[in-house]
mmCIF file of C-alpha atoms in Angstrom:
data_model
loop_
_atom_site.group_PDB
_atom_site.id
_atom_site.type_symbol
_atom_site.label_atom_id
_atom_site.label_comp_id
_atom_site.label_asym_id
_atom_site.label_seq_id
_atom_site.Cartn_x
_atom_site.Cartn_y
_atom_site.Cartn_z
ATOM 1 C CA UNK A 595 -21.893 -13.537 18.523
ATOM 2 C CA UNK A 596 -18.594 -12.791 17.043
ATOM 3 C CA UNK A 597 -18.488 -10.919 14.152
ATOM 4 C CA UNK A 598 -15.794 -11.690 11.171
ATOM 5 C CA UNK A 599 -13.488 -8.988 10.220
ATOM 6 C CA UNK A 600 -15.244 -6.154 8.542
ATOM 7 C CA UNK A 601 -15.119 -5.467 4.578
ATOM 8 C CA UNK A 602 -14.557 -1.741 3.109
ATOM 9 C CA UNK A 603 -15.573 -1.164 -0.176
ATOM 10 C CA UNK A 604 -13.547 0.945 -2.492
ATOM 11 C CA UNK A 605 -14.456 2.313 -6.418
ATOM 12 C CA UNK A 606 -11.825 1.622 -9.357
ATOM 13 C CA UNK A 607 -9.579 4.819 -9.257
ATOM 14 C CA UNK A 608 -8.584 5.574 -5.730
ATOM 15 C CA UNK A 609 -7.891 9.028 -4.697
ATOM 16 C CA UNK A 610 -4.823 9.539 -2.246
ATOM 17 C CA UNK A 611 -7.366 10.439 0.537
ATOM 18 C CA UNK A 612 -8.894 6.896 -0.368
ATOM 19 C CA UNK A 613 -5.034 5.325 -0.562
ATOM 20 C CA UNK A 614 -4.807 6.472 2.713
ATOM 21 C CA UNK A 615 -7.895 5.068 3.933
ATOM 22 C CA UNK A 616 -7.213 1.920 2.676
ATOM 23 C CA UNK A 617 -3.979 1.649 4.409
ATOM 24 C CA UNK A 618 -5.172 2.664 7.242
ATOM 25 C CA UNK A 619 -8.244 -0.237 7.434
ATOM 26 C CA UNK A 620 -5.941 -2.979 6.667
ATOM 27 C CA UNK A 621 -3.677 -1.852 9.381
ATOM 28 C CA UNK A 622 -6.653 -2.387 11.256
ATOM 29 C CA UNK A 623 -7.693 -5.601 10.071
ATOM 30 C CA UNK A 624 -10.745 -4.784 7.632
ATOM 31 C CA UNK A 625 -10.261 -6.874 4.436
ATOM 32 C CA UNK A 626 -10.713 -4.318 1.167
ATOM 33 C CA UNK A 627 -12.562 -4.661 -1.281
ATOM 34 C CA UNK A 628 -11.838 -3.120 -4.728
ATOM 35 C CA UNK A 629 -13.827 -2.735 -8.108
ATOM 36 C CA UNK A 630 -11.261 -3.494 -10.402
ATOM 37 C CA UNK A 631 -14.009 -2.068 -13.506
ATOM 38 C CA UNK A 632 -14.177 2.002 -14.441
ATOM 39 C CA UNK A 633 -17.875 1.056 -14.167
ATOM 40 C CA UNK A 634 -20.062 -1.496 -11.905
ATOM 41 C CA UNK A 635 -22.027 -4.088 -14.611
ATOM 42 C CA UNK A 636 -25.939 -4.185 -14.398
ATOM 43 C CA UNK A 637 -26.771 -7.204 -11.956
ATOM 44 C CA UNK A 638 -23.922 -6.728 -9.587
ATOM 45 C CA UNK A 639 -23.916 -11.082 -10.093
ATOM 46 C CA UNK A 640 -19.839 -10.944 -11.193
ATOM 47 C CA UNK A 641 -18.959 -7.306 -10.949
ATOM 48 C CA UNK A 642 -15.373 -8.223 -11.087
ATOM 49 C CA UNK A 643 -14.472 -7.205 -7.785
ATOM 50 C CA UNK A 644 -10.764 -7.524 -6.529
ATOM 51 C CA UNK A 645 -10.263 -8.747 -2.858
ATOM 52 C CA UNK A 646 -7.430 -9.048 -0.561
ATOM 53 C CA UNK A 647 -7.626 -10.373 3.079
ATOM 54 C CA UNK A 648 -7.046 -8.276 5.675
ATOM 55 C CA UNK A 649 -3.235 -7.550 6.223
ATOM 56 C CA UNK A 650 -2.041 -8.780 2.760
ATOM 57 C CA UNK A 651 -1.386 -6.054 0.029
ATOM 58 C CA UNK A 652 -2.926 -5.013 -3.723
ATOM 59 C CA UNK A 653 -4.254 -7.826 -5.421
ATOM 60 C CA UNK A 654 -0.200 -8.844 -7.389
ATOM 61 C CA UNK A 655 1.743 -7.240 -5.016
ATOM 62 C CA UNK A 656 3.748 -9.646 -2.470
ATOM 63 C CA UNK A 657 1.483 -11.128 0.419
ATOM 64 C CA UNK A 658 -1.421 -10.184 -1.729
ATOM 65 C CA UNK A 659 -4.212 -12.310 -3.157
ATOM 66 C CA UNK A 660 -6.988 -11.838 -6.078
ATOM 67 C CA UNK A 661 -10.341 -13.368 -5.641
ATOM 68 C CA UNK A 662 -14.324 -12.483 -6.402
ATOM 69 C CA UNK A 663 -16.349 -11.276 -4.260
ATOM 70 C CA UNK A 664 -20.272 -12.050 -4.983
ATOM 71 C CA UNK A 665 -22.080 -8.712 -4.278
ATOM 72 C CA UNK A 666 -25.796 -10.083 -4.574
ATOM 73 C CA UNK A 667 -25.650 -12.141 -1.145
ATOM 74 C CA UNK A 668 -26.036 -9.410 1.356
ATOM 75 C CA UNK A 669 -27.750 -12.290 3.752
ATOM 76 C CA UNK A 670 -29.379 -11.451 6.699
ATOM 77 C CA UNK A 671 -28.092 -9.272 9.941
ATOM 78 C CA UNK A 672 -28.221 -9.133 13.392
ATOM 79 C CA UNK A 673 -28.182 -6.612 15.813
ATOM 80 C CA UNK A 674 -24.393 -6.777 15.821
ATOM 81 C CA UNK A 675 -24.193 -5.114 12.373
ATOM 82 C CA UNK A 676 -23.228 -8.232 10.879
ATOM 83 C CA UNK A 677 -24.165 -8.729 7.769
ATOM 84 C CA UNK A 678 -23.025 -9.655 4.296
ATOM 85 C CA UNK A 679 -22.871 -13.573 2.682
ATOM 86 C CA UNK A 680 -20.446 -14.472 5.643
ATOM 87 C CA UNK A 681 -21.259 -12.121 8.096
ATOM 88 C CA UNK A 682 -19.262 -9.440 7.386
ATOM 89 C CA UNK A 683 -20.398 -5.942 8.253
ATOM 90 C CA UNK A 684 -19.780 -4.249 4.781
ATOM 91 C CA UNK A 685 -18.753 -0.225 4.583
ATOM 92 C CA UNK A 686 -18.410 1.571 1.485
ATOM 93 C CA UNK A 687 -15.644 4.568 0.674
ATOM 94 C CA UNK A 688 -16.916 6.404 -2.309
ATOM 95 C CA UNK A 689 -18.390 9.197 -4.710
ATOM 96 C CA UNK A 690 -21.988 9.134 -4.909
ATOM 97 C CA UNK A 691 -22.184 7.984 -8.146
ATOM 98 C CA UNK A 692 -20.361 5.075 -7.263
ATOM 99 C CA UNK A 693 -21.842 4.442 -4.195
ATOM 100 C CA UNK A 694 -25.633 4.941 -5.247
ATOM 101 C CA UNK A 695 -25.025 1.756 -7.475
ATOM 102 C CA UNK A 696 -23.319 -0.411 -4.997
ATOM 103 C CA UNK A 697 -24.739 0.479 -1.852
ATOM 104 C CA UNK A 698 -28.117 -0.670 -1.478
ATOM 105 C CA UNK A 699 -27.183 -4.477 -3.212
ATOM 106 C CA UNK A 700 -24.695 -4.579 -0.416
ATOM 107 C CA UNK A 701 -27.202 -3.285 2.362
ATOM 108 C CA UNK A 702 -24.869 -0.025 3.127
ATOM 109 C CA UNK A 703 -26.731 2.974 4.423
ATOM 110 C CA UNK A 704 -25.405 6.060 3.355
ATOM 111 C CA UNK A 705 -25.951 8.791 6.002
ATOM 112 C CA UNK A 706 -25.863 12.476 4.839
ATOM 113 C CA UNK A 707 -26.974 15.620 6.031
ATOM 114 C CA UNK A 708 -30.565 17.063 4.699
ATOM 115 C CA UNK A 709 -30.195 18.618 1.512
ATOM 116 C CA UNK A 710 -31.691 21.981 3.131
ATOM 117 C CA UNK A 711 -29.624 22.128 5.902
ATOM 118 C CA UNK A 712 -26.661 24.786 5.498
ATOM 119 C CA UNK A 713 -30.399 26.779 4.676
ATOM 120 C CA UNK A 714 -31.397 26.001 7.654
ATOM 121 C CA UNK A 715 -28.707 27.202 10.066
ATOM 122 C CA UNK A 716 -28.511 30.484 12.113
ATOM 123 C CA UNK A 717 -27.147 33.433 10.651
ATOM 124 C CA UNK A 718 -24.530 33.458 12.514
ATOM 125 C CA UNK A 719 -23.156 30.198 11.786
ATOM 126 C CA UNK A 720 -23.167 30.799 7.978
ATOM 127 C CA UNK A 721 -21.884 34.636 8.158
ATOM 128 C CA UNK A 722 -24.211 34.870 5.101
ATOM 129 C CA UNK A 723 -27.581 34.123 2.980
ATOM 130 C CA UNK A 724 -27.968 30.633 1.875
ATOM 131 C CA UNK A 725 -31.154 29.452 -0.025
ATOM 132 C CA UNK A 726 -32.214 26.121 -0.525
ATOM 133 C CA UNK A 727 -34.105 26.199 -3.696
ATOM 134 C CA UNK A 728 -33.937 24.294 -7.064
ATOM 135 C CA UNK A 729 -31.955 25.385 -10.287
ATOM 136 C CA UNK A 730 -35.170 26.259 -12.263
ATOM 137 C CA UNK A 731 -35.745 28.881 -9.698
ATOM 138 C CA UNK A 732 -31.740 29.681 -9.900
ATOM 139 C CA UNK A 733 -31.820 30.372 -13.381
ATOM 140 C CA UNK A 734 -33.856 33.764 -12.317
ATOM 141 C CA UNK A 735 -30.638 35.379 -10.389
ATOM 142 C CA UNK A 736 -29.707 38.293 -11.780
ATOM 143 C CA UNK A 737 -26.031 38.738 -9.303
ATOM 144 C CA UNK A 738 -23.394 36.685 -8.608
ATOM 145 C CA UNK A 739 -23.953 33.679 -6.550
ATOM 146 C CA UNK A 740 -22.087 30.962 -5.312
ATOM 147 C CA UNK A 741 -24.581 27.909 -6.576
ATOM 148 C CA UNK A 742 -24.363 23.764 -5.759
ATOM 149 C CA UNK A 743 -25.583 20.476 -5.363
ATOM 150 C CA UNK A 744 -26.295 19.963 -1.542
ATOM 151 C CA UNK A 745 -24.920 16.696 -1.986
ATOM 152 C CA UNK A 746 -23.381 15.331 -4.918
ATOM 153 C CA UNK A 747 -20.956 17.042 -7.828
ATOM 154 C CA UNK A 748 -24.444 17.317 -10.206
ATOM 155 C CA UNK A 749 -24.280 20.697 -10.393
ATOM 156 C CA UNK A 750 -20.318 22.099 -10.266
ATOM 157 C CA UNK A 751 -19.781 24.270 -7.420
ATOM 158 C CA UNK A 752 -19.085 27.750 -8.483
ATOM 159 C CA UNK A 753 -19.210 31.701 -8.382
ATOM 160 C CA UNK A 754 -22.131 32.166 -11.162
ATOM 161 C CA UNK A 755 -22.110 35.559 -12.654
ATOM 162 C CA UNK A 756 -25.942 34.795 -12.953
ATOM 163 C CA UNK A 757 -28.600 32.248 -13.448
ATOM 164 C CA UNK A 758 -27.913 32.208 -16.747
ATOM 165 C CA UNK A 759 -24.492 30.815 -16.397
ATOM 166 C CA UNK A 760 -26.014 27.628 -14.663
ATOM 167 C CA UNK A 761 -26.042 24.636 -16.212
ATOM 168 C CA UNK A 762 -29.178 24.733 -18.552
ATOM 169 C CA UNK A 763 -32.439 23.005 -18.823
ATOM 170 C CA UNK A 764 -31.282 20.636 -21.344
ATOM 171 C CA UNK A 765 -28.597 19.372 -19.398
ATOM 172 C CA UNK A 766 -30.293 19.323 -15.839
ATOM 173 C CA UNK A 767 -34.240 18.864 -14.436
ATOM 174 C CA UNK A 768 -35.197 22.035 -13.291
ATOM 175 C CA UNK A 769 -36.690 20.841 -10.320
ATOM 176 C CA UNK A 770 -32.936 19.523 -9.303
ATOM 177 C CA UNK A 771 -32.432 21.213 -5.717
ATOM 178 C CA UNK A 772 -29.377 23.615 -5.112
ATOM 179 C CA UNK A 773 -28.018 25.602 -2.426
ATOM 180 C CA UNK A 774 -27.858 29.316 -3.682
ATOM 181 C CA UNK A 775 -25.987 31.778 -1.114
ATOM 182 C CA UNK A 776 -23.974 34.948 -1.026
ATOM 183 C CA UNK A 777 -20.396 34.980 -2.093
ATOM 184 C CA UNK A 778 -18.166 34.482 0.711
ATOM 185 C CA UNK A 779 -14.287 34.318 0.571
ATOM 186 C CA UNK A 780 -12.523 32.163 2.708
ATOM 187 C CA UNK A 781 -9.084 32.937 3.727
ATOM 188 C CA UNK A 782 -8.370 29.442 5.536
ATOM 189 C CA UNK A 783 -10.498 26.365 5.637
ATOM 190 C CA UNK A 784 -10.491 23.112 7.831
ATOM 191 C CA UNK A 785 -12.307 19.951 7.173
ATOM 192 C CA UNK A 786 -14.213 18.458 10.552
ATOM 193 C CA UNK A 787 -15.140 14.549 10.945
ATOM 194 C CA UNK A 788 -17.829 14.770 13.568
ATOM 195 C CA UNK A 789 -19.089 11.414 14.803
ATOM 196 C CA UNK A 790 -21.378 11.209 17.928
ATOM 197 C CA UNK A 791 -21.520 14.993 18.724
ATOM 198 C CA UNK A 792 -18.008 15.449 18.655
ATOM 199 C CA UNK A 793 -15.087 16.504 16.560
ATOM 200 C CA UNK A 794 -13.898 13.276 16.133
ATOM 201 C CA UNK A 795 -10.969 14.520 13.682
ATOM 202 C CA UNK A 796 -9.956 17.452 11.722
ATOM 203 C CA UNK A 797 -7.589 19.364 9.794
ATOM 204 C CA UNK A 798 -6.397 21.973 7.804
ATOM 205 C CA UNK A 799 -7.569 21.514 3.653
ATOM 206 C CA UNK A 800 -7.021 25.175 1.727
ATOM 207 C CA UNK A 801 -5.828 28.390 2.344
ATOM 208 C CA UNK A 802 -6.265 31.333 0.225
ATOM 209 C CA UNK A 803 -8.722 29.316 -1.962
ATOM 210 C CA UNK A 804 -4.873 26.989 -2.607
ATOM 211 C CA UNK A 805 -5.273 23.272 -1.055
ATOM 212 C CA UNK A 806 -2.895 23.698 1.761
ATOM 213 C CA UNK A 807 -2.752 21.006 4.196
ATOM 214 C CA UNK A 808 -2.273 21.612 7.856
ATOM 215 C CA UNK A 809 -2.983 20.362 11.247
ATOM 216 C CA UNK A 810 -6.674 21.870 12.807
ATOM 217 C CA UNK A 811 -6.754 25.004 14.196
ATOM 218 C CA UNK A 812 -8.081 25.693 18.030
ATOM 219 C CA UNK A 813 -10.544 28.098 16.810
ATOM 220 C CA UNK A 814 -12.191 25.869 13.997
ATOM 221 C CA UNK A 815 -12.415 22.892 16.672
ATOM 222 C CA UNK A 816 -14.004 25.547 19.115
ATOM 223 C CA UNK A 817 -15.817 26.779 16.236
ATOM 224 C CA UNK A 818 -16.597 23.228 15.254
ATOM 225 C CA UNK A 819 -18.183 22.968 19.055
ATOM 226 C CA UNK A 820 -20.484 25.596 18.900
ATOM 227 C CA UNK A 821 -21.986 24.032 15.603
ATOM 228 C CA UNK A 822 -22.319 20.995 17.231
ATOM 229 C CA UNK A 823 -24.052 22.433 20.316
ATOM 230 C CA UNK A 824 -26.227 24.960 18.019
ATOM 231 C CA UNK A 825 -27.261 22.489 15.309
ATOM 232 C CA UNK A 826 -25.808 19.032 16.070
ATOM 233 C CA UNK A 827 -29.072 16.929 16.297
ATOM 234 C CA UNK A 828 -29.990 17.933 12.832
ATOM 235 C CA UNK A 829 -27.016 15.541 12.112
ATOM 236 C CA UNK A 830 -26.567 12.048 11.357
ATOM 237 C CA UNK A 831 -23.876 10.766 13.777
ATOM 238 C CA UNK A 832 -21.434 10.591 11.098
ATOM 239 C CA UNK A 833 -20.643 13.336 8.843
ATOM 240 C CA UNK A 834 -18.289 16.070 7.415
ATOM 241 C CA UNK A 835 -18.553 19.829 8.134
ATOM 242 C CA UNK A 836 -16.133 22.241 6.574
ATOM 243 C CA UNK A 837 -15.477 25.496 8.017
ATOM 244 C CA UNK A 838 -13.697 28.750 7.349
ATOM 245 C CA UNK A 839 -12.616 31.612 8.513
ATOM 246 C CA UNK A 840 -12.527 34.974 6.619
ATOM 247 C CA UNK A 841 -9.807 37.927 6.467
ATOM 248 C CA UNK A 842 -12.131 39.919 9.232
ATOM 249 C CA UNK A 843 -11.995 37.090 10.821
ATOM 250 C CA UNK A 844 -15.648 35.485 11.168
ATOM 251 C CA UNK A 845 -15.875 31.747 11.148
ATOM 252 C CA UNK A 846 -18.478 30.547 9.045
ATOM 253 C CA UNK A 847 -19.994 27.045 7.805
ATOM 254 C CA UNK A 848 -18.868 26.262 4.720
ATOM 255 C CA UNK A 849 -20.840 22.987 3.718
ATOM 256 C CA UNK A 850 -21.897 19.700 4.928
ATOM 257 C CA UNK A 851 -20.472 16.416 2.763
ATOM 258 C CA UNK A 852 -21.272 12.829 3.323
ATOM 259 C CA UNK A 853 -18.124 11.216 5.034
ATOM 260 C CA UNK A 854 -17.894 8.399 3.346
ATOM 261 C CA UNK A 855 -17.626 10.585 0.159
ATOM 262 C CA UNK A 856 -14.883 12.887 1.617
ATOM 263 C CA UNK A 857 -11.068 13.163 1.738
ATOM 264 C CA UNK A 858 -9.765 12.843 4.704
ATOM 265 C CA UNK A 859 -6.809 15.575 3.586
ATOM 266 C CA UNK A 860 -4.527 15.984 6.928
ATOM 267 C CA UNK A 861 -6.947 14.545 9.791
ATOM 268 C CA UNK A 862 -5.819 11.498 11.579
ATOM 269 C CA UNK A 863 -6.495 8.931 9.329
ATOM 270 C CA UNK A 864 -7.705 6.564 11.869
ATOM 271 C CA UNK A 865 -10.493 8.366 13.440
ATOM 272 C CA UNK A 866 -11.521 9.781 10.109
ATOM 273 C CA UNK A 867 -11.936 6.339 8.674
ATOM 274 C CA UNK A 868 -14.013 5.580 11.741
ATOM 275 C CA UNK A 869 -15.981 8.290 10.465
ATOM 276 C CA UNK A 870 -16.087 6.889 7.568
ATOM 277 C CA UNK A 871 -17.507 3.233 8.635
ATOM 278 C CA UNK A 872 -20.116 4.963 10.570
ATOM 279 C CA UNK A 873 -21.459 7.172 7.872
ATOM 280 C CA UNK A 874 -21.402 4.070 5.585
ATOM 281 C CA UNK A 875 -22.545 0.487 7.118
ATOM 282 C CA UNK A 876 -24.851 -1.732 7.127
ATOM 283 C CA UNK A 877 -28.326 -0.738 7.354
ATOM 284 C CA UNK A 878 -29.503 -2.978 9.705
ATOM 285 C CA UNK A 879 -26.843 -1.479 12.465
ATOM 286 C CA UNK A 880 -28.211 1.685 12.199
ATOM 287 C CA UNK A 881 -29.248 3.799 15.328
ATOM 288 C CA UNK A 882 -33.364 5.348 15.389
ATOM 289 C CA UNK A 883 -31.981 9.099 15.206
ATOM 290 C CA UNK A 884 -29.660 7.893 12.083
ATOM 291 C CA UNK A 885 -32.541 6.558 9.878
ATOM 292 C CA UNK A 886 -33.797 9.867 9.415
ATOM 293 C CA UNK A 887 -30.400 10.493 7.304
ATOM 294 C CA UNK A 888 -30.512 8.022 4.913
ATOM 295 C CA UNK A 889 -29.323 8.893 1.386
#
């Protein structure tokens, strides 16, 4: 069975990371689709989508075309990864909060790492104490802390003087989990798209705690390598790793971030948007050791 072109979904306000990705599948032949609404209606029945076929520009430009596209007819798939109301395999490029709506009408998987799993990783890898915990047991840190969401923007990532600086019970459940760990500074920091075991692309994303973009480093892809080989089976096959590398010079896992949530910053756009269409496709392509990872 051939399959028809594939579809990428975008959210209304595109990043340049996402610009870029967008380019970069219609170069390719992947038809975009685009929420042209700040927010996605209840029912998903005419969510005012904005659609262009593959190779023809934004929806007014010249070469471009605007049409609906009905998100409620995911139809069935077949072990090709087809899926979709035509057949399309459908991917998604976008925050969570975005993507938690749209995603399971359109029968995307989202893959992401466990939320306990920078916890989980050798000392040596992290170069420091990270907790896996939730923010009601946060709020009882008396020291400075670096204190997030494991994977989503709930809780703003940030140097808390204490737990009394977190955001408070009225605002967030205090069973909400969070990563609590030691402060660490970073003096220069590189994104890594791994996809199948590998570093699949990568580059440079902040120095100095400044975004700085740069090509990857030797070291962080060697670096990269040994996380792989240490911890890469507690991995979907798709997914972001940032690392770092301090001013004694100790590399160090930063975090873990769903790819098709993240920038790709200065990595080759191509094989970070095949990142991308792994960590978000349909569900009914997905490998056995991937459905352990679904978001």
């Amino acid at each position: 069975m051939t399959c028809p072109p594939r579809i990428l979904v975008l959210p209304p306000r595109l990043t340049a990371s996402a610009r870029t990705l967008r380019a970069t599948a219609l170069r390719r032949g992947l038809r975009i689709v685009e929420a042209t609404a700040s927010a996605v209606p209840e029912g998903l029945g005419s969510p005012g989508w904005a659609g262009w076929p593959e190779g023809a520009g934004q929806a007014g430009s010249p070469g471009g075309t605007r049409g609906t596209w009905d998100a409620r007819g995911t139809g069935s798939a077949e072990s090709t990864g087809c899926t979709g109301s035509d057949g399309h395999a459908v991917h998604l490029h976008a925050g969570p909060s975005f993507a938690d709506v749209v995603a399971p009408a359109l029968g995307i998987a989202l893959l992401e790492a466990p939320a306990d799993w920078l916890a989980r990783l050798p000392r040596a890898l992290t170069q420091r104490d990270v907790r896996a915990t939730t923010i009601g047991e946060a709020y009882r840190l008396r020291r400075p802390a670096f204190v997030k969401s494991p994977n989503d923007k709930s809780i703003p990532a940030l140097v808390y003087a204490d737990g009394s600086r977190l955001p408070g019970p009225d605002a967030v459940d205090p069973a909400t989990a969070v990563l609590v760990s030691d402060v660490m500074t970073f003096s220069v920091e590189y994104r890594l798209h791994l996809l199948d075991g590998a570093v699949h692309a990568a580059g440079q994303y902040a120095e100095a705690g400044r975004l700085r973009l740069g090509p990857p480093d030797g070291d962080a892809l060697a670096f990269g390598r040994d996380v792989l080989a240490a911890a890469g089976k507690t991995l979907p096959s798709a997914i972001v790793v940032d690392v770092g590398r301090d001013d004694e010079g100790r590399w160090a896992v930063i975090e873990a971030n769903a790819a098709w949530a993240s920038g790709c910053y200065s990595a080759a756009p191509d094989r970070a948007l095949e990142t991308v269409l792994r960590a978000a496709g349909p569900a009914t392509a997905l490998s056995p050791h991937d459905r352990a990872f679904v978001r």
